[in-house]
Every structure is written in structure tokens, then in C-alpha cells.
């Protein structure tokens, strides 16, 4: 056996460990906001989803002229569903084979938690109907206002064409720039 001294092992000093912890904290503080959705991104996503679903209901109404589709809103639960006008309490089944109720924060709208349906103006009730040529079943434009945090956004459905337009009603200065993100 040899009596050679074992090589000395050097550990990390307290200062080195503190420096690593501080750098990790700074990096996480910079990166974490990129993974969090803001009120604006949730609101934009909800508006895109609702506009697409309104267009889908319109197309379904044209395709099923014998039983056009309606969109039934429930502002209390931030829910809407697409259903046949003959049975508005029964949602249709979408292309993916799933029933078509949408609740912000659940299912295909899971990432949109915190978005609410603030108000609906669809001819005096909570049901927006499309007719066989895609026009609304009412003579005035319909409006649906969504909210997330301090921001609100209103979707307007043209009574004649069924076309959806979007504009900020609160929390933003330039509705045209906002529409570009919806």
C-alpha cells in the first residue's frame, strides 16, 4: 500500500451556490410570463373560438335548411351551445363526434378560463338563430360581449349576412389593431 495523500475534493462555496440560485431566479422571472396567458390573449382566443362557432352554426343552418341551427347562450355559466332549432336544449354533435356545448375553461375551451359572456343581445332572448340562407332570424344585428379581467370585447353578427365583426369596448385604445389579433 502506498501512503500517497488522496486528492483534495473541492466543494462549492456558499457564494457560488448563492450566485447559481440568484441566476436561476432571474431566469425564471424572465421566462415564466411567457408561459402565462394574459387577459388579452384569453379574450382574443375566446373571440376567435366564438366567431368560428358562429360561422359553423351558420354553415350548418344552410346545410340543414329543414332544421336550421341556433346558438343558445347562458351568461351565468359562460356557456353556449349549437343546437337544432327544433330541439334547442340538445346540442348537435360536431365534426369530432363530440356534443357542441362550449364552456370557457372546460374541454376544448380549457385554456380560456376566466373569460365570461358578459352580455348577449340576440333579439330579446338568449338564442341566436340562423335561417336557411345563413341570415339571422332577427332584423337587427346581434351582439355578444365577452370579458376577461378589465377587458371586454364585443362580437357583432350582421343580421343580413351573418358575418361576424369584433371590436374592443373597454380596456384598449385601438379596436382595429385588436381585430387583427382576434
Coordinates of N, CA and C in Angstrom, one line a residue:
X1 N 0.8 -1.2 0.0 CA 0.0 0.0 0.0 C 0.9 1.2 0.0
X2 N 0.3 2.2 -0.7 CA 1.1 3.4 -0.7 C 0.5 4.4 0.2
X3 N 1.3 5.3 0.7 CA 0.9 6.3 1.6 C 0.7 7.7 0.9
X4 N 0.2 7.6 -0.3 CA 0.0 8.9 -1.0 C -1.2 9.6 -0.5
X5 N -1.2 10.8 -0.4 CA -2.4 11.6 0.1 C -3.5 11.5 -1.0
X6 N -4.7 11.4 -0.6 CA -5.8 11.4 -1.6 C -6.0 12.8 -2.1
X7 N -6.4 12.9 -3.4 CA -6.6 14.2 -4.0 C -7.7 15.0 -3.2
X8 N -7.5 16.2 -3.0 CA -8.4 17.0 -2.3 C -9.7 17.3 -3.2
X9 N -10.8 17.1 -2.6 CA -12.0 17.4 -3.3 C -12.5 18.8 -2.9
X10 N -12.8 19.6 -3.9 CA -13.2 20.9 -3.6 C -14.7 21.0 -3.8
X11 N -15.5 21.4 -2.9 CA -16.9 21.6 -3.0 C -17.2 23.0 -3.4
X12 N -18.5 23.3 -3.6 CA -18.9 24.7 -4.0 C -18.9 25.5 -2.7
X13 N -18.5 26.7 -2.9 CA -18.6 27.7 -1.8 C -20.0 28.2 -1.6
X14 N -20.3 28.7 -0.5 CA -21.6 29.3 -0.3 C -21.9 30.4 -1.3
X15 N -20.9 31.2 -1.6 CA -21.0 32.3 -2.6 C -21.4 31.7 -4.0
X16 N -20.8 30.7 -4.4 CA -21.0 30.1 -5.7 C -22.5 29.6 -5.8
X17 N -22.9 28.9 -4.7 CA -24.2 28.4 -4.7 C -25.3 29.5 -4.7
X18 N -25.0 30.6 -3.9 CA -26.0 31.7 -3.9 C -26.0 32.3 -5.3
X19 N -24.9 32.4 -6.0 CA -24.9 33.0 -7.3 C -25.7 32.2 -8.3
X20 N -25.6 30.9 -8.2 CA -26.4 30.0 -9.1 C -27.9 30.1 -8.8
X21 N -28.3 30.2 -7.5 CA -29.7 30.4 -7.2 C -30.2 31.7 -7.7
X22 N -29.4 32.8 -7.5 CA -29.9 34.1 -8.0 C -30.0 34.1 -9.5
X23 N -29.1 33.5 -10.3 CA -29.2 33.5 -11.7 C -30.5 32.6 -12.1
X24 N -30.7 31.5 -11.4 CA -31.9 30.7 -11.7 C -33.2 31.5 -11.5
X25 N -33.2 32.3 -10.4 CA -34.4 33.0 -10.1 C -34.6 34.1 -11.1
X26 N -33.6 34.8 -11.6 CA -33.7 35.8 -12.6 C -34.2 35.2 -13.9
X27 N -33.7 34.1 -14.3 CA -34.1 33.4 -15.5 C -35.6 33.0 -15.4
X28 N -36.0 32.5 -14.3 CA -37.4 32.0 -14.2 C -38.3 33.3 -14.2
X29 N -37.9 34.4 -13.6 CA -38.7 35.6 -13.6 C -38.9 36.1 -15.0
X30 N -37.9 35.9 -15.9 CA -38.0 36.4 -17.2 C -38.8 35.4 -18.1
X31 N -38.7 34.1 -17.9 CA -39.3 33.1 -18.7 C -40.8 32.9 -18.3
X32 N -41.1 32.8 -17.1 CA -42.5 32.5 -16.6 C -43.6 33.3 -17.2
X33 N -43.4 34.6 -17.4 CA -44.5 35.4 -18.0 C -44.9 34.9 -19.4
X34 N -43.9 34.4 -20.1 CA -44.1 33.9 -21.5 C -45.0 32.7 -21.5
X35 N -45.1 32.0 -20.4 CA -46.0 30.8 -20.4 C -47.3 31.0 -19.8
X36 N -47.5 32.2 -19.3 CA -48.8 32.6 -18.7 C -49.7 33.3 -19.7
X37 N -50.9 33.0 -19.7 CA -51.8 33.7 -20.6 C -52.3 35.0 -19.9
X38 N -52.4 36.0 -20.7 CA -52.9 37.3 -20.1 C -54.4 37.4 -20.4
X39 N -55.1 38.3 -19.8 CA -56.5 38.5 -20.1 C -56.7 38.8 -21.6
X40 N -55.8 39.5 -22.2 CA -55.9 39.9 -23.6 C -55.8 38.6 -24.5
X41 N -54.9 37.7 -24.2 CA -54.8 36.5 -25.0 C -55.9 35.6 -24.8
X42 N -56.4 35.5 -23.6 CA -57.6 34.6 -23.4 C -58.8 35.2 -24.1
X43 N -59.0 36.5 -24.0 CA -60.1 37.1 -24.6 C -60.1 37.0 -26.1
X44 N -58.9 37.2 -26.7 CA -58.7 37.0 -28.1 C -59.0 35.6 -28.5
X45 N -58.5 34.6 -27.8 CA -58.8 33.2 -28.1 C -60.3 32.9 -28.0
X46 N -61.0 33.4 -27.0 CA -62.4 33.2 -26.8 C -63.2 33.8 -28.0
X47 N -62.8 35.0 -28.4 CA -63.5 35.7 -29.5 C -63.3 34.9 -30.8
X48 N -62.1 34.3 -31.0 CA -61.8 33.5 -32.2 C -62.6 32.3 -32.2
X49 N -62.7 31.6 -31.1 CA -63.5 30.4 -30.9 C -65.0 30.7 -31.2
X50 N -65.5 31.7 -30.5 CA -66.9 32.0 -30.7 C -67.2 32.4 -32.2
X51 N -66.4 33.2 -32.8 CA -66.6 33.6 -34.2 C -66.6 32.4 -35.1
X52 N -65.7 31.4 -34.8 CA -65.6 30.2 -35.6 C -66.9 29.4 -35.4
X53 N -67.3 29.3 -34.2 CA -68.5 28.5 -33.9 C -69.8 29.2 -34.5
X54 N -69.9 30.5 -34.5 CA -71.0 31.2 -35.1 C -71.0 30.9 -36.6
X55 N -69.8 30.9 -37.2 CA -69.7 30.6 -38.7 C -70.1 29.1 -38.9
X56 N -69.7 28.2 -38.0 CA -70.1 26.8 -38.1 C -71.6 26.6 -38.0
X57 N -72.2 27.3 -37.1 CA -73.7 27.3 -36.9 C -74.4 27.8 -38.2
X58 N -73.8 28.8 -38.8 CA -74.4 29.4 -40.0 C -74.3 28.4 -41.1
X59 N -73.2 27.8 -41.3 CA -73.0 26.8 -42.4 C -73.9 25.6 -42.1
X60 N -74.0 25.1 -40.9 CA -74.9 24.0 -40.5 C -76.4 24.4 -40.8
X61 N -76.7 25.6 -40.6 CA -78.1 26.0 -40.9 C -78.4 26.0 -42.4
X62 N -77.4 26.4 -43.2 CA -77.6 26.3 -44.7 C -77.6 24.8 -45.1
X63 N -76.8 24.0 -44.5 CA -76.8 22.6 -44.9 C -78.0 21.8 -44.4
X64 N -78.6 22.3 -43.3 CA -79.8 21.6 -42.7 C -81.0 22.6 -42.8
X65 N -81.4 23.0 -44.0 CA -82.4 24.0 -44.1 C -83.7 23.6 -43.5
X66 N -84.0 22.3 -43.4 CA -85.2 21.8 -42.8 C -85.2 22.0 -41.3
X67 N -84.0 22.1 -40.7 CA -83.9 22.3 -39.2 C -82.7 23.2 -38.9
X68 N -82.8 24.5 -39.2 CA -81.6 25.4 -39.0 C -81.1 25.3 -37.6
X69 N -79.9 25.8 -37.4 CA -79.2 25.8 -36.1 C -79.4 27.1 -35.4
X70 N -79.4 27.0 -34.0 CA -79.4 28.1 -33.1 C -78.2 28.0 -32.2
X71 N -77.8 29.2 -31.7 CA -76.7 29.2 -30.7 C -77.4 29.8 -29.5
X72 N -77.4 28.9 -28.4 CA -78.1 29.3 -27.2 C -77.0 29.7 -26.1
X73 N -77.1 30.9 -25.6 CA -76.2 31.4 -24.6 C -76.7 31.3 -23.2
X74 N -75.8 31.0 -22.3 CA -76.1 31.0 -20.9 C -75.0 31.9 -20.2
X75 N -75.3 33.2 -20.0 CA -74.3 34.1 -19.4 C -73.9 33.7 -18.0
X76 N -74.8 33.1 -17.3 CA -74.4 32.8 -15.9 C -73.3 31.8 -15.8
X77 N -73.3 30.9 -16.7 CA -72.2 29.8 -16.6 C -71.2 30.0 -17.7
X78 N -71.2 31.1 -18.5 CA -70.2 31.4 -19.5 C -70.2 30.2 -20.5
X79 N -71.4 29.8 -20.9 CA -71.6 28.6 -21.8 C -72.5 29.0 -23.0
X80 N -72.2 28.4 -24.1 CA -73.1 28.4 -25.2 C -73.1 27.1 -25.9
X81 N -74.2 26.8 -26.7 CA -74.3 25.5 -27.4 C -74.9 25.8 -28.8
X82 N -74.5 25.0 -29.7 CA -75.1 25.0 -31.0 C -76.1 23.8 -31.0
X83 N -77.4 24.1 -31.4 CA -78.4 23.1 -31.4 C -79.3 23.2 -32.6
X84 N -80.1 22.2 -32.9 CA -81.1 22.3 -33.9 C -82.2 23.2 -33.4
X85 N -82.8 24.0 -34.3 CA -83.9 24.9 -33.8 C -85.1 24.1 -33.3
X86 N -85.3 22.9 -33.8 CA -86.4 22.1 -33.3 C -86.2 21.6 -31.9
X87 N -84.9 21.4 -31.4 CA -84.6 20.9 -30.1 C -83.5 21.7 -29.5
X88 N -83.7 23.0 -29.2 CA -82.6 23.9 -28.7 C -81.9 23.5 -27.4
X89 N -82.5 22.6 -26.7 CA -81.8 22.1 -25.4 C -80.8 21.0 -25.7
X90 N -80.8 20.4 -26.9 CA -80.0 19.3 -27.2 C -78.9 19.8 -28.2
X91 N -77.6 19.8 -27.7 CA -76.5 20.3 -28.6 C -76.3 19.3 -29.8
X92 N -75.9 19.9 -30.9 CA -75.5 19.0 -32.0 C -74.2 18.3 -31.7
X93 N -73.9 17.3 -32.5 CA -72.6 16.7 -32.4 C -71.7 17.3 -33.5
X94 N -70.5 17.8 -33.1 CA -69.6 18.4 -34.0 C -68.9 17.4 -34.9
X95 N -68.0 17.9 -35.8 CA -67.2 17.0 -36.7 C -66.4 16.0 -35.9
X96 N -65.9 16.4 -34.8 CA -65.1 15.5 -34.0 C -65.9 14.4 -33.2
X97 N -67.2 14.4 -33.4 CA -68.1 13.5 -32.7 C -68.4 13.8 -31.3
X98 N -68.1 15.0 -30.9 CA -68.4 15.4 -29.5 C -69.6 16.4 -29.5
X99 N -70.4 16.4 -28.5 CA -71.5 17.3 -28.4 C -71.0 18.8 -28.4
X100 N -71.8 19.7 -28.8 CA -71.3 21.1 -29.1 C -71.6 22.1 -28.0
X101 N -71.6 21.8 -26.7 CA -71.7 22.9 -25.8 C -70.3 23.4 -25.5
X102 N -70.1 24.6 -25.3 CA -68.8 25.2 -25.1 C -68.9 26.0 -23.8
X103 N -68.0 25.6 -22.8 CA -67.8 26.4 -21.6 C -66.4 26.9 -21.5
X104 N -66.2 28.2 -21.3 CA -64.9 28.7 -21.2 C -64.2 28.1 -20.0
X105 N -63.0 27.5 -20.1 CA -62.3 26.9 -19.0 C -62.5 25.4 -19.0
X106 N -63.3 24.8 -19.9 CA -63.5 23.4 -19.9 C -63.4 22.8 -21.3
X107 N -62.9 21.6 -21.4 CA -62.9 20.9 -22.7 C -62.0 21.6 -23.7
X108 N -62.6 21.8 -24.9 CA -61.8 22.4 -26.0 C -61.6 23.9 -25.7
X109 N -62.2 24.5 -24.7 CA -62.0 25.9 -24.3 C -61.3 25.9 -23.0
X110 N -60.6 24.9 -22.6 CA -59.9 24.8 -21.3 C -58.9 26.0 -21.1
X111 N -58.2 26.4 -22.1 CA -57.2 27.4 -21.9 C -57.9 28.8 -21.8
X112 N -59.2 28.9 -21.9 CA -59.9 30.2 -21.9 C -60.6 30.4 -20.6
X113 N -60.1 29.8 -19.5 CA -60.7 30.0 -18.2 C -60.6 31.5 -17.8
X114 N -61.6 32.0 -17.1 CA -61.6 33.4 -16.7 C -62.3 34.3 -17.7
X115 N -62.7 33.7 -18.9 CA -63.5 34.5 -19.9 C -64.9 34.3 -19.5
X116 N -65.7 35.3 -19.5 CA -67.1 35.2 -19.3 C -67.9 35.8 -20.4
X117 N -69.2 35.4 -20.6 CA -70.1 36.1 -21.5 C -70.8 37.1 -20.7
X118 N -70.4 38.4 -20.9 CA -70.9 39.5 -20.1 C -72.3 39.8 -20.5
X119 N -72.6 39.9 -21.8 CA -74.0 40.2 -22.2 C -74.2 39.7 -23.6
X120 N -75.5 39.5 -23.9 CA -75.9 39.0 -25.2 C -77.1 39.8 -25.6
X121 N -77.1 40.3 -26.8 CA -78.3 41.0 -27.4 C -78.6 40.3 -28.7
X122 N -79.5 39.3 -28.6 CA -79.8 38.5 -29.8 C -81.4 38.4 -30.0
X123 N -82.0 39.6 -30.1 CA -83.4 39.7 -30.4 C -84.3 39.5 -29.2
X124 N -83.8 39.8 -28.0 CA -84.7 39.8 -26.8 C -84.7 38.5 -26.0
X125 N -83.9 37.5 -26.4 CA -83.8 36.3 -25.7 C -82.3 35.8 -25.6
X126 N -82.1 34.6 -25.3 CA -80.7 34.1 -25.2 C -80.3 33.2 -26.4
X127 N -81.1 33.2 -27.5 CA -80.9 32.3 -28.6 C -80.7 33.1 -29.9
X128 N -79.6 32.8 -30.5 CA -79.3 33.4 -31.8 C -79.6 32.4 -32.9
X129 N -80.5 32.6 -33.8 CA -80.9 31.7 -34.8 C -80.4 32.1 -36.2
X130 N -80.1 31.1 -37.0 CA -79.8 31.3 -38.4 C -80.9 30.7 -39.2
X131 N -81.1 31.3 -40.4 CA -82.1 30.8 -41.3 C -81.5 30.0 -42.4
X132 N -82.2 29.5 -43.4 CA -81.7 28.6 -44.4 C -80.7 29.2 -45.3
X133 N -80.7 30.5 -45.4 CA -79.7 31.2 -46.3 C -78.5 31.8 -45.5
X134 N -78.4 31.5 -44.2 CA -77.3 32.0 -43.4 C -77.6 33.3 -42.7
X135 N -78.7 33.9 -43.0 CA -79.1 35.2 -42.3 C -79.6 34.9 -40.9
X136 N -79.6 35.9 -40.1 CA -80.1 35.8 -38.8 C -81.7 35.7 -38.8
X137 N -82.2 35.2 -37.7 CA -83.7 35.1 -37.6 C -84.3 36.3 -37.0
X138 N -83.5 37.4 -37.0 CA -84.0 38.7 -36.4 C -83.6 39.8 -37.4
X139 N -84.2 40.9 -37.3 CA -83.9 42.0 -38.2 C -82.8 43.0 -37.8
X140 N -82.3 42.8 -36.5 CA -81.3 43.7 -36.0 C -80.0 42.9 -35.8
X141 N -78.9 43.5 -35.9 CA -77.6 42.9 -35.6 C -77.6 42.3 -34.2
X142 N -76.9 41.2 -34.0 CA -76.8 40.6 -32.7 C -75.4 41.0 -32.1
X143 N -75.3 41.1 -30.8 CA -74.0 41.4 -30.2 C -73.8 40.5 -29.0
X144 N -72.6 40.0 -28.9 CA -72.2 39.2 -27.7 C -70.9 39.8 -27.2
X145 N -71.0 40.2 -25.9 CA -69.8 40.8 -25.2 C -69.1 39.8 -24.3
X146 N -67.8 39.6 -24.5 CA -67.0 38.7 -23.7 C -66.2 39.6 -22.8
X147 N -65.8 39.0 -21.6 CA -65.0 39.8 -20.7 C -63.9 38.9 -20.1
X148 N -62.8 39.4 -19.9 CA -61.7 38.8 -19.1 C -60.9 39.8 -18.4
X149 N -61.0 39.8 -17.1 CA -60.3 40.8 -16.3 C -61.0 42.1 -16.6
X150 N -60.2 43.2 -16.8 CA -60.8 44.5 -17.1 C -61.1 44.7 -18.5
X151 N -60.8 43.8 -19.4 CA -61.1 43.9 -20.8 C -62.4 43.3 -21.2
X152 N -63.0 44.0 -22.2 CA -64.2 43.4 -22.8 C -64.1 43.5 -24.3
X153 N -64.8 42.7 -25.0 CA -64.7 42.6 -26.4 C -66.1 42.3 -26.9
X154 N -66.6 43.0 -28.0 CA -67.9 42.7 -28.5 C -67.9 42.1 -29.9
X155 N -68.5 41.0 -30.1 CA -68.7 40.4 -31.4 C -70.1 40.9 -31.9
X156 N -70.1 41.4 -33.1 CA -71.4 41.8 -33.7 C -71.6 40.9 -34.9
X157 N -72.8 40.4 -35.0 CA -73.2 39.5 -36.1 C -74.2 40.3 -37.0
X158 N -73.9 40.5 -38.2 CA -74.7 41.2 -39.1 C -76.0 40.4 -39.4
X159 N -77.1 41.1 -39.3 CA -78.4 40.4 -39.4 C -78.7 39.9 -40.8
X160 N -78.1 40.5 -41.8 CA -78.4 40.1 -43.2 C -77.4 39.0 -43.7
X161 N -76.1 39.3 -43.5 CA -75.1 38.4 -44.0 C -74.7 37.3 -43.0
X162 N -74.9 37.5 -41.7 CA -74.4 36.6 -40.7 C -72.9 36.8 -40.4
X163 N -72.3 37.7 -41.0 CA -70.8 38.0 -40.8 C -70.5 38.5 -39.5
X164 N -69.4 38.0 -38.9 CA -69.0 38.4 -37.5 C -67.9 39.5 -37.6
X165 N -68.1 40.6 -36.8 CA -67.0 41.5 -36.7 C -66.8 41.7 -35.2
X166 N -65.5 42.1 -34.8 CA -65.1 42.2 -33.4 C -64.5 43.6 -33.2
X167 N -64.8 44.1 -32.0 CA -64.2 45.4 -31.6 C -64.1 45.5 -30.1
X168 N -63.1 46.1 -29.6 CA -62.9 46.4 -28.2 C -64.0 47.4 -27.7
X169 N -64.5 47.1 -26.5 CA -65.4 48.1 -25.9 C -64.9 48.7 -24.7
X170 N -63.7 48.1 -24.2 CA -63.2 48.6 -22.9 C -61.7 48.0 -22.8
X171 N -60.8 48.8 -22.3 CA -59.5 48.2 -22.0 C -58.5 48.3 -23.1
X172 N -58.9 49.0 -24.2 CA -57.9 49.1 -25.3 C -58.1 50.3 -26.1
X173 N -57.1 50.8 -26.8 CA -57.2 52.1 -27.4 C -57.5 52.0 -28.9
X174 N -57.2 50.8 -29.5 CA -57.3 50.7 -31.0 C -58.0 49.5 -31.4
X175 N -59.3 49.5 -31.6 CA -60.1 48.3 -31.9 C -59.7 47.7 -33.2
X176 N -59.3 48.5 -34.2 CA -58.8 47.9 -35.5 C -57.6 47.1 -35.3
X177 N -56.6 47.6 -34.5 CA -55.4 46.8 -34.2 C -55.8 45.5 -33.4
X178 N -56.8 45.6 -32.5 CA -57.2 44.5 -31.7 C -57.8 43.4 -32.7
X179 N -58.7 43.8 -33.6 CA -59.3 42.9 -34.5 C -58.3 42.1 -35.3
X180 N -57.1 42.7 -35.6 CA -56.1 41.9 -36.2 C -55.6 40.7 -35.4
X181 N -55.7 40.8 -34.1 CA -55.2 39.7 -33.3 C -56.3 38.7 -32.9
X182 N -57.6 39.0 -33.3 CA -58.6 38.0 -33.0 C -58.8 37.0 -34.0

